[in-house]
mmCIF file of C-alpha atoms in Angstrom:
data_model
loop_
_atom_site.group_PDB
_atom_site.id
_atom_site.type_symbol
_atom_site.label_atom_id
_atom_site.label_comp_id
_atom_site.label_asym_id
_atom_site.label_seq_id
_atom_site.Cartn_x
_atom_site.Cartn_y
_atom_site.Cartn_z
ATOM 1 C CA UNK A 1 81.114 102.442 43.666
ATOM 2 C CA UNK A 2 77.381 101.792 43.754
ATOM 3 C CA UNK A 3 77.900 98.181 42.804
ATOM 4 C CA UNK A 4 80.438 97.704 45.581
ATOM 5 C CA UNK A 5 78.090 99.326 48.120
ATOM 6 C CA UNK A 6 75.210 97.145 47.012
ATOM 7 C CA UNK A 7 77.416 94.084 47.290
ATOM 8 C CA UNK A 8 78.419 94.967 50.822
ATOM 9 C CA UNK A 9 74.827 95.663 51.765
ATOM 10 C CA UNK A 10 73.720 92.319 50.404
ATOM 11 C CA UNK A 11 76.405 90.503 52.387
ATOM 12 C CA UNK A 12 75.361 92.358 55.542
ATOM 13 C CA UNK A 13 71.727 91.375 54.958
ATOM 14 C CA UNK A 14 72.749 87.753 54.553
ATOM 15 C CA UNK A 15 74.700 87.907 57.806
ATOM 16 C CA UNK A 16 71.736 89.362 59.657
ATOM 17 C CA UNK A 17 69.419 86.729 58.263
ATOM 18 C CA UNK A 18 71.910 83.978 58.988
ATOM 19 C CA UNK A 19 71.945 82.958 55.315
ATOM 20 C CA UNK A 20 75.645 83.330 54.592
ATOM 21 C CA UNK A 21 78.169 80.596 55.108
ATOM 22 C CA UNK A 22 80.318 82.857 57.346
ATOM 23 C CA UNK A 23 80.425 82.293 61.117
ATOM 24 C CA UNK A 24 81.372 84.551 63.965
ATOM 25 C CA UNK A 25 84.442 83.568 66.000
ATOM 26 C CA UNK A 26 82.295 83.301 69.125
ATOM 27 C CA UNK A 27 78.861 81.685 68.817
ATOM 28 C CA UNK A 28 75.848 83.426 70.273
ATOM 29 C CA UNK A 29 75.331 82.394 73.901
ATOM 30 C CA UNK A 30 72.134 83.699 75.464
ATOM 31 C CA UNK A 31 73.142 82.429 78.912
ATOM 32 C CA UNK A 32 76.381 84.439 79.082
ATOM 33 C CA UNK A 33 76.313 86.822 82.056
ATOM 34 C CA UNK A 34 78.958 89.529 81.856
ATOM 35 C CA UNK A 35 77.924 91.231 85.113
ATOM 36 C CA UNK A 36 81.158 92.503 86.629
ATOM 37 C CA UNK A 37 82.284 91.176 89.982
ATOM 38 C CA UNK A 38 81.955 94.005 92.547
ATOM 39 C CA UNK A 39 85.554 94.025 93.776
ATOM 40 C CA UNK A 40 85.516 95.787 97.146
ATOM 41 C CA UNK A 41 87.132 99.122 97.852
ATOM 42 C CA UNK A 42 89.325 98.338 100.860
ATOM 43 C CA UNK A 43 91.030 100.909 103.060
ATOM 44 C CA UNK A 44 94.625 101.458 101.879
ATOM 45 C CA UNK A 45 94.459 98.550 99.410
ATOM 46 C CA UNK A 46 95.342 99.708 95.877
ATOM 47 C CA UNK A 47 93.297 98.971 92.780
ATOM 48 C CA UNK A 48 93.966 95.664 91.054
ATOM 49 C CA UNK A 49 94.941 94.951 87.493
ATOM 50 C CA UNK A 50 92.770 92.280 85.885
ATOM 51 C CA UNK A 51 93.951 90.558 82.694
ATOM 52 C CA UNK A 52 92.072 91.830 79.670
ATOM 53 C CA UNK A 53 91.478 88.255 78.508
ATOM 54 C CA UNK A 54 90.034 87.185 81.858
ATOM 55 C CA UNK A 55 87.676 89.888 83.162
ATOM 56 C CA UNK A 56 86.186 89.365 86.615
ATOM 57 C CA UNK A 57 82.510 88.489 86.498
ATOM 58 C CA UNK A 58 80.218 87.189 89.211
ATOM 59 C CA UNK A 59 79.408 84.079 87.190
ATOM 60 C CA UNK A 60 83.066 83.268 86.588
ATOM 61 C CA UNK A 61 84.045 83.740 90.231
ATOM 62 C CA UNK A 62 81.169 81.498 91.348
ATOM 63 C CA UNK A 63 82.230 78.831 88.871
ATOM 64 C CA UNK A 64 85.863 79.169 89.953
ATOM 65 C CA UNK A 65 84.908 78.591 93.577
ATOM 66 C CA UNK A 66 83.173 75.349 92.650
ATOM 67 C CA UNK A 67 86.104 74.201 90.536
ATOM 68 C CA UNK A 68 88.568 75.073 93.322
ATOM 69 C CA UNK A 69 86.834 72.469 95.499
ATOM 70 C CA UNK A 70 86.047 70.039 92.649
ATOM 71 C CA UNK A 71 87.753 66.648 92.933
ATOM 72 C CA UNK A 72 87.163 65.913 89.237
ATOM 73 C CA UNK A 73 90.186 68.166 88.646
ATOM 74 C CA UNK A 74 92.606 65.505 89.895
ATOM 75 C CA UNK A 75 93.783 62.322 88.206
ATOM 76 C CA UNK A 76 92.290 60.154 90.971
ATOM 77 C CA UNK A 77 89.223 62.396 91.206
ATOM 78 C CA UNK A 78 89.646 62.421 94.981
ATOM 79 C CA UNK A 79 91.624 65.666 95.445
ATOM 80 C CA UNK A 80 90.898 69.315 94.745
ATOM 81 C CA UNK A 81 92.798 72.582 95.067
ATOM 82 C CA UNK A 82 91.107 72.912 98.445
ATOM 83 C CA UNK A 83 92.648 69.640 99.624
ATOM 84 C CA UNK A 84 96.043 71.305 100.067
ATOM 85 C CA UNK A 85 94.740 74.844 100.580
ATOM 86 C CA UNK A 86 92.400 74.666 103.548
ATOM 87 C CA UNK A 87 90.606 77.855 104.563
ATOM 88 C CA UNK A 88 91.039 77.102 108.269
ATOM 89 C CA UNK A 89 94.792 77.105 107.655
ATOM 90 C CA UNK A 90 94.600 80.406 105.738
ATOM 91 C CA UNK A 91 94.613 78.345 102.549
ATOM 92 C CA UNK A 92 97.787 76.423 103.358
ATOM 93 C CA UNK A 93 98.034 72.665 103.835
ATOM 94 C CA UNK A 94 96.626 71.858 107.250
ATOM 95 C CA UNK A 95 99.839 72.333 109.221
ATOM 96 C CA UNK A 96 101.924 70.056 106.992
ATOM 97 C CA UNK A 97 105.461 71.032 105.935
ATOM 98 C CA UNK A 98 104.932 69.423 102.515
ATOM 99 C CA UNK A 99 101.926 68.234 100.548
ATOM 100 C CA UNK A 100 101.099 64.899 98.975
ATOM 101 C CA UNK A 101 100.203 65.224 95.319
ATOM 102 C CA UNK A 102 97.649 63.160 93.459
ATOM 103 C CA UNK A 103 100.058 60.405 92.458
ATOM 104 C CA UNK A 104 101.462 59.938 95.947
ATOM 105 C CA UNK A 105 104.550 62.098 95.575
ATOM 106 C CA UNK A 106 105.634 64.666 98.136
ATOM 107 C CA UNK A 107 106.065 68.278 97.143
ATOM 108 C CA UNK A 108 109.475 69.826 97.744
ATOM 109 C CA UNK A 109 108.178 73.039 99.300
ATOM 110 C CA UNK A 110 105.610 74.195 101.828
ATOM 111 C CA UNK A 111 102.211 75.202 100.412
ATOM 112 C CA UNK A 112 101.884 78.978 100.247
ATOM 113 C CA UNK A 113 98.755 80.888 101.383
ATOM 114 C CA UNK A 114 96.408 82.078 98.651
ATOM 115 C CA UNK A 115 95.085 85.393 99.936
ATOM 116 C CA UNK A 116 95.725 88.862 98.447
ATOM 117 C CA UNK A 117 97.234 87.371 95.292
ATOM 118 C CA UNK A 118 95.386 89.879 93.102
ATOM 119 C CA UNK A 119 98.221 92.292 93.888
ATOM 120 C CA UNK A 120 101.166 89.951 93.211
ATOM 121 C CA UNK A 121 103.294 91.328 90.389
ATOM 122 C CA UNK A 122 106.762 89.798 90.836
ATOM 123 C CA UNK A 123 106.167 86.113 90.321
ATOM 124 C CA UNK A 124 104.344 83.266 92.049
ATOM 125 C CA UNK A 125 105.481 80.324 94.161
ATOM 126 C CA UNK A 126 108.526 80.371 96.414
ATOM 127 C CA UNK A 127 110.798 80.475 93.357
ATOM 128 C CA UNK A 128 108.853 82.943 91.184
ATOM 129 C CA UNK A 129 108.781 80.547 88.266
ATOM 130 C CA UNK A 130 105.609 81.994 86.711
ATOM 131 C CA UNK A 131 104.470 85.589 86.422
ATOM 132 C CA UNK A 132 100.681 85.408 86.221
ATOM 133 C CA UNK A 133 98.029 83.945 88.470
ATOM 134 C CA UNK A 134 96.603 81.997 85.544
ATOM 135 C CA UNK A 135 99.987 80.377 84.896
ATOM 136 C CA UNK A 136 100.348 79.619 88.612
ATOM 137 C CA UNK A 137 96.975 77.853 88.691
ATOM 138 C CA UNK A 138 97.871 75.828 85.605
ATOM 139 C CA UNK A 139 101.261 74.908 87.092
ATOM 140 C CA UNK A 140 99.697 73.760 90.364
ATOM 141 C CA UNK A 141 96.988 71.695 88.677
ATOM 142 C CA UNK A 142 99.288 70.003 86.191
ATOM 143 C CA UNK A 143 102.177 69.332 88.560
ATOM 144 C CA UNK A 144 100.184 68.405 91.662
ATOM 145 C CA UNK A 145 96.820 67.068 90.489
ATOM 146 C CA UNK A 146 98.153 65.405 87.316
ATOM 147 C CA UNK A 147 94.764 65.623 85.619
ATOM 148 C CA UNK A 148 93.724 63.562 82.664
ATOM 149 C CA UNK A 149 91.977 66.499 81.087
ATOM 150 C CA UNK A 150 89.709 64.510 78.801
ATOM 151 C CA UNK A 151 88.335 62.550 81.746
ATOM 152 C CA UNK A 152 88.062 65.667 83.876
ATOM 153 C CA UNK A 153 86.286 67.717 81.231
ATOM 154 C CA UNK A 154 83.940 64.898 80.251
ATOM 155 C CA UNK A 155 82.935 64.555 83.883
ATOM 156 C CA UNK A 156 82.227 68.259 84.133
ATOM 157 C CA UNK A 157 80.347 68.346 80.827
ATOM 158 C CA UNK A 158 78.131 65.516 82.000
ATOM 159 C CA UNK A 159 76.904 67.671 84.891
ATOM 160 C CA UNK A 160 74.068 69.935 83.749
ATOM 161 C CA UNK A 161 74.739 72.521 86.452
ATOM 162 C CA UNK A 162 78.369 72.815 85.411
ATOM 163 C CA UNK A 163 77.450 73.012 81.731
ATOM 164 C CA UNK A 164 75.117 75.929 82.486
ATOM 165 C CA UNK A 165 77.714 77.565 84.753
ATOM 166 C CA UNK A 166 80.271 77.554 81.934
ATOM 167 C CA UNK A 167 77.697 79.105 79.597
ATOM 168 C CA UNK A 168 77.092 81.841 82.170
ATOM 169 C CA UNK A 169 80.783 82.438 82.820
ATOM 170 C CA UNK A 170 82.218 82.353 79.309
ATOM 171 C CA UNK A 171 80.946 83.865 76.104
ATOM 172 C CA UNK A 172 82.232 80.881 74.125
ATOM 173 C CA UNK A 173 80.622 78.509 76.684
ATOM 174 C CA UNK A 174 83.547 76.131 76.266
ATOM 175 C CA UNK A 175 84.155 73.519 78.951
ATOM 176 C CA UNK A 176 87.877 73.303 78.360
ATOM 177 C CA UNK A 177 91.203 73.460 80.158
ATOM 178 C CA UNK A 178 91.688 77.164 79.445
ATOM 179 C CA UNK A 179 88.356 78.168 80.934
ATOM 180 C CA UNK A 180 88.811 75.922 83.975
ATOM 181 C CA UNK A 181 92.078 77.736 84.719
ATOM 182 C CA UNK A 182 90.554 81.174 84.099
ATOM 183 C CA UNK A 183 87.636 80.458 86.420
ATOM 184 C CA UNK A 184 89.781 79.176 89.296
ATOM 185 C CA UNK A 185 92.149 82.128 88.869
ATOM 186 C CA UNK A 186 89.209 84.521 89.035
ATOM 187 C CA UNK A 187 88.026 83.009 92.309
ATOM 188 C CA UNK A 188 91.503 83.168 93.863
ATOM 189 C CA UNK A 189 91.848 86.776 92.694
ATOM 190 C CA UNK A 190 88.889 87.697 94.919
ATOM 191 C CA UNK A 191 90.255 86.082 98.100
ATOM 192 C CA UNK A 192 91.206 88.907 100.444
ATOM 193 C CA UNK A 193 92.501 89.149 104.006
ATOM 194 C CA UNK A 194 92.058 92.696 105.294
ATOM 195 C CA UNK A 195 90.287 92.589 108.660
ATOM 196 C CA UNK A 196 92.892 91.788 111.297
ATOM 197 C CA UNK A 197 93.187 93.694 114.565
ATOM 198 C CA UNK A 198 95.993 95.728 113.048
ATOM 199 C CA UNK A 199 93.822 96.619 110.038
ATOM 200 C CA UNK A 200 91.065 97.656 112.411
ATOM 201 C CA UNK A 201 93.488 99.802 114.419
ATOM 202 C CA UNK A 202 94.339 101.759 111.281
ATOM 203 C CA UNK A 203 90.635 102.284 110.663
ATOM 204 C CA UNK A 204 90.102 103.503 114.221
ATOM 205 C CA UNK A 205 88.170 100.365 115.195
ATOM 206 C CA UNK A 206 90.719 98.819 117.578
ATOM 207 C CA UNK A 207 93.657 99.838 119.750
ATOM 208 C CA UNK A 208 96.946 97.996 120.071
ATOM 209 C CA UNK A 209 98.146 97.109 123.552
ATOM 210 C CA UNK A 210 101.423 98.555 124.805
ATOM 211 C CA UNK A 211 103.183 95.251 124.052
ATOM 212 C CA UNK A 212 101.678 95.064 120.552
ATOM 213 C CA UNK A 213 102.701 98.661 119.894
ATOM 214 C CA UNK A 214 106.247 97.850 120.981
ATOM 215 C CA UNK A 215 106.235 94.976 118.497
ATOM 216 C CA UNK A 216 104.878 97.286 115.802
ATOM 217 C CA UNK A 217 107.841 99.584 116.389
ATOM 218 C CA UNK A 218 110.225 96.647 115.990
ATOM 219 C CA UNK A 219 108.701 95.871 112.591
ATOM 220 C CA UNK A 220 108.081 99.310 111.145
ATOM 221 C CA UNK A 221 109.964 102.121 112.819
ATOM 222 C CA UNK A 222 113.431 100.813 113.703
ATOM 223 C CA UNK A 223 116.041 98.428 112.364
ATOM 224 C CA UNK A 224 116.152 96.708 115.743
ATOM 225 C CA UNK A 225 113.834 93.977 114.513
ATOM 226 C CA UNK A 226 114.976 94.465 110.909
ATOM 227 C CA UNK A 227 111.621 93.267 109.538
ATOM 228 C CA UNK A 228 110.353 96.205 107.533
ATOM 229 C CA UNK A 229 112.751 95.834 104.606
ATOM 230 C CA UNK A 230 110.966 92.705 103.364
ATOM 231 C CA UNK A 231 107.702 92.665 105.328
ATOM 232 C CA UNK A 232 106.894 96.271 106.163
ATOM 233 C CA UNK A 233 104.864 96.985 103.039
ATOM 234 C CA UNK A 234 101.285 97.581 104.182
ATOM 235 C CA UNK A 235 98.703 96.238 103.480
ATOM 236 C CA UNK A 236 100.352 93.054 102.224
ATOM 237 C CA UNK A 237 103.074 92.708 104.874
ATOM 238 C CA UNK A 238 105.489 91.536 102.187
ATOM 239 C CA UNK A 239 107.323 93.263 99.376
ATOM 240 C CA UNK A 240 106.390 90.270 97.178
ATOM 241 C CA UNK A 241 110.061 90.069 96.215
ATOM 242 C CA UNK A 242 112.742 87.403 96.543
ATOM 243 C CA UNK A 243 115.470 87.275 99.183
ATOM 244 C CA UNK A 244 118.150 84.995 100.559
ATOM 245 C CA UNK A 245 117.427 85.363 104.276
ATOM 246 C CA UNK A 246 120.299 83.246 105.544
ATOM 247 C CA UNK A 247 118.129 80.214 106.158
ATOM 248 C CA UNK A 248 120.184 77.656 104.253
ATOM 249 C CA UNK A 249 123.542 76.612 105.686
ATOM 250 C CA UNK A 250 125.571 77.227 102.536
ATOM 251 C CA UNK A 251 129.046 78.708 102.308
ATOM 252 C CA UNK A 252 129.277 78.171 98.528
ATOM 253 C CA UNK A 253 126.759 78.282 95.686
ATOM 254 C CA UNK A 254 126.958 74.513 95.349
ATOM 255 C CA UNK A 255 125.884 73.953 98.948
ATOM 256 C CA UNK A 256 122.387 75.411 98.584
ATOM 257 C CA UNK A 257 119.882 72.575 98.945
ATOM 258 C CA UNK A 258 117.136 74.627 97.272
ATOM 259 C CA UNK A 259 118.103 76.984 94.449
ATOM 260 C CA UNK A 260 114.928 79.041 94.717
ATOM 261 C CA UNK A 261 114.635 81.917 92.241
ATOM 262 C CA UNK A 262 118.057 81.087 90.788
ATOM 263 C CA UNK A 263 116.855 77.608 89.928
ATOM 264 C CA UNK A 264 113.926 79.094 88.033
ATOM 265 C CA UNK A 265 115.737 81.839 86.116
ATOM 266 C CA UNK A 266 119.241 80.380 85.888
ATOM 267 C CA UNK A 267 120.911 83.418 87.463
ATOM 268 C CA UNK A 268 123.661 82.494 89.937
ATOM 269 C CA UNK A 269 123.211 85.611 92.034
ATOM 270 C CA UNK A 270 119.555 84.628 92.571
ATOM 271 C CA UNK A 271 120.334 81.150 93.891
ATOM 272 C CA UNK A 272 118.835 80.633 97.328
ATOM 273 C CA UNK A 273 116.393 83.522 97.043
ATOM 274 C CA UNK A 274 112.805 82.769 98.060
ATOM 275 C CA UNK A 275 109.667 84.864 97.888
ATOM 276 C CA UNK A 276 109.026 86.775 101.095
ATOM 277 C CA UNK A 277 105.706 85.453 102.442
ATOM 278 C CA UNK A 278 103.109 87.761 104.028
ATOM 279 C CA UNK A 279 103.127 88.186 107.799
ATOM 280 C CA UNK A 280 99.346 87.925 107.884
ATOM 281 C CA UNK A 281 97.568 84.977 109.504
ATOM 282 C CA UNK A 282 100.694 83.426 110.984
ATOM 283 C CA UNK A 283 98.664 81.642 113.656
ATOM 284 C CA UNK A 284 97.075 79.566 110.917
ATOM 285 C CA UNK A 285 99.920 78.971 108.459
ATOM 286 C CA UNK A 286 102.481 76.967 110.450
ATOM 287 C CA UNK A 287 104.930 75.427 109.755
ATOM 288 C CA UNK A 288 107.077 78.217 108.379
ATOM 289 C CA UNK A 289 109.705 78.833 105.671
ATOM 290 C CA UNK A 290 109.839 77.248 102.223
ATOM 291 C CA UNK A 291 110.784 73.891 103.725
ATOM 292 C CA UNK A 292 108.469 74.064 106.723
ATOM 293 C CA UNK A 293 111.386 73.637 109.115
ATOM 294 C CA UNK A 294 109.984 75.812 111.914
ATOM 295 C CA UNK A 295 106.931 74.492 113.708
ATOM 296 C CA UNK A 296 106.257 77.589 115.801
ATOM 297 C CA UNK A 297 106.388 81.340 115.461
ATOM 298 C CA UNK A 298 108.797 81.437 118.412
ATOM 299 C CA UNK A 299 111.274 79.366 116.392
ATOM 300 C CA UNK A 300 111.021 81.829 113.506
ATOM 301 C CA UNK A 301 111.716 84.774 115.800
ATOM 302 C CA UNK A 302 114.650 82.926 117.370
ATOM 303 C CA UNK A 303 116.069 82.252 113.905
ATOM 304 C CA UNK A 304 116.053 85.920 112.911
ATOM 305 C CA UNK A 305 117.395 86.840 116.316
ATOM 306 C CA UNK A 306 120.366 84.503 116.513
ATOM 307 C CA UNK A 307 120.202 81.762 113.863
ATOM 308 C CA UNK A 308 121.208 83.337 110.537
ATOM 309 C CA UNK A 309 123.802 81.807 108.231
ATOM 310 C CA UNK A 310 126.097 83.989 106.119
ATOM 311 C CA UNK A 311 125.360 82.580 102.682
ATOM 312 C CA UNK A 312 126.864 83.542 99.292
ATOM 313 C CA UNK A 313 123.770 85.446 98.171
ATOM 314 C CA UNK A 314 122.497 86.628 101.533
ATOM 315 C CA UNK A 315 120.442 89.779 101.137
ATOM 316 C CA UNK A 316 122.433 92.910 102.061
ATOM 317 C CA UNK A 317 119.372 94.005 104.037
ATOM 318 C CA UNK A 318 120.189 91.235 106.536
ATOM 319 C CA UNK A 319 122.562 93.666 108.195
ATOM 320 C CA UNK A 320 123.192 91.646 111.359
ATOM 321 C CA UNK A 321 123.980 88.349 109.642
ATOM 322 C CA UNK A 322 127.595 88.316 110.826
ATOM 323 C CA UNK A 323 126.296 88.420 114.400
ATOM 324 C CA UNK A 324 123.864 85.594 113.687
ATOM 325 C CA UNK A 325 120.859 87.928 113.716
ATOM 326 C CA UNK A 326 119.424 90.981 115.420
ATOM 327 C CA UNK A 327 119.938 89.580 118.940
ATOM 328 C CA UNK A 328 116.531 90.423 120.404
ATOM 329 C CA UNK A 329 115.955 90.415 124.135
ATOM 330 C CA UNK A 330 113.223 88.165 125.603
ATOM 331 C CA UNK A 331 111.048 91.263 126.035
ATOM 332 C CA UNK A 332 111.539 92.266 122.407
ATOM 333 C CA UNK A 333 110.727 88.747 121.223
ATOM 334 C CA UNK A 334 107.507 88.793 123.210
ATOM 335 C CA UNK A 335 106.589 92.182 121.802
ATOM 336 C CA UNK A 336 107.335 91.157 118.223
ATOM 337 C CA UNK A 337 105.219 88.037 118.569
ATOM 338 C CA UNK A 338 102.364 90.008 120.113
ATOM 339 C CA UNK A 339 102.296 92.382 117.172
ATOM 340 C CA UNK A 340 102.549 89.626 114.574
ATOM 341 C CA UNK A 341 99.483 87.995 116.098
ATOM 342 C CA UNK A 342 97.496 91.208 115.537
ATOM 343 C CA UNK A 343 97.759 90.364 111.827
ATOM 344 C CA UNK A 344 95.576 87.272 112.263
ATOM 345 C CA UNK A 345 92.297 87.689 110.388
ATOM 346 C CA UNK A 346 89.624 85.566 112.030
ATOM 347 C CA UNK A 347 86.940 86.876 109.683
ATOM 348 C CA UNK A 348 88.965 85.769 106.679
ATOM 349 C CA UNK A 349 89.340 82.121 107.698
ATOM 350 C CA UNK A 350 85.610 81.996 108.457
ATOM 351 C CA UNK A 351 84.413 83.805 105.337
ATOM 352 C CA UNK A 352 81.569 81.830 103.783
ATOM 353 C CA UNK A 353 82.412 83.214 100.341
ATOM 354 C CA UNK A 354 85.678 81.268 100.376
ATOM 355 C CA UNK A 355 84.346 77.991 101.734
ATOM 356 C CA UNK A 356 83.432 74.943 99.678
ATOM 357 C CA UNK A 357 79.981 75.313 98.090
ATOM 358 C CA UNK A 358 79.457 71.548 98.237
#
């Protein structure tokens, strides 16, 4: 026993002195800064779950913000994530129904907003094809920016500020694809919209007008507007789930032009289902729906009022589908619109922390 103990002690001494041939999995990095990102405590917003392999740190979030706006990410080195997710458009694509990717192709769906994604737990994108934010970032980069990773990473490595930023953000200091994705995901995880007029009214800092209050009632307290089933979950104003809302004019499964969730998971009863988007910041995120078919909020309200199609997988919560919709009066439409506009967050789209650092 003594001989074994001495042997172990000798090995430990060698490790301390750096004389053994063994190496740690992660090299020592004196620049690594593990200071946790101070995620804010927001009224009625729940705590977030952060992946254990991608903890939120200040250094990583700062790096992710730079990489989000870095054109080296793209094949042509002329586009960034921020090209198609503009802060002034609540991180959607500048009023465009579809986006142009880095090789000149056109995306098949409207760019989704990127706020409050730290709380998404039912899948990302309109069709829910990935379950984690990290996978969503990787999907978007690969399928839209078409990076040549070696060129991208060499360009980043050649920049001394980036090289130091990766050392600060990651214990292994690696400038690689995995860490690029983790950093961008960390930045997006911190993007929050929580300061609209409606938010302020709940905090006692603002008062809704009579018309806005009438619209609130249409969303939350009655089935007259029939909104709350999918969008009445505060603070996100979406249930983050997938629904066939009667948008597509399909009388059979084969007539759906976009398979949505069913195309991603192969389940026939999910064909045509799309992720319910948040009702926040609608003034900034036009056009609307997965295919950007509606240019104005009035068109969206008209659709739910009298434009629904009875589709094979229409959500049973669309209770007035046989009548074409909920048949709102002009007064009710005006009230609904007035309330929806109280969910605009001017502070969010002007937040310096989310703007390009360049």
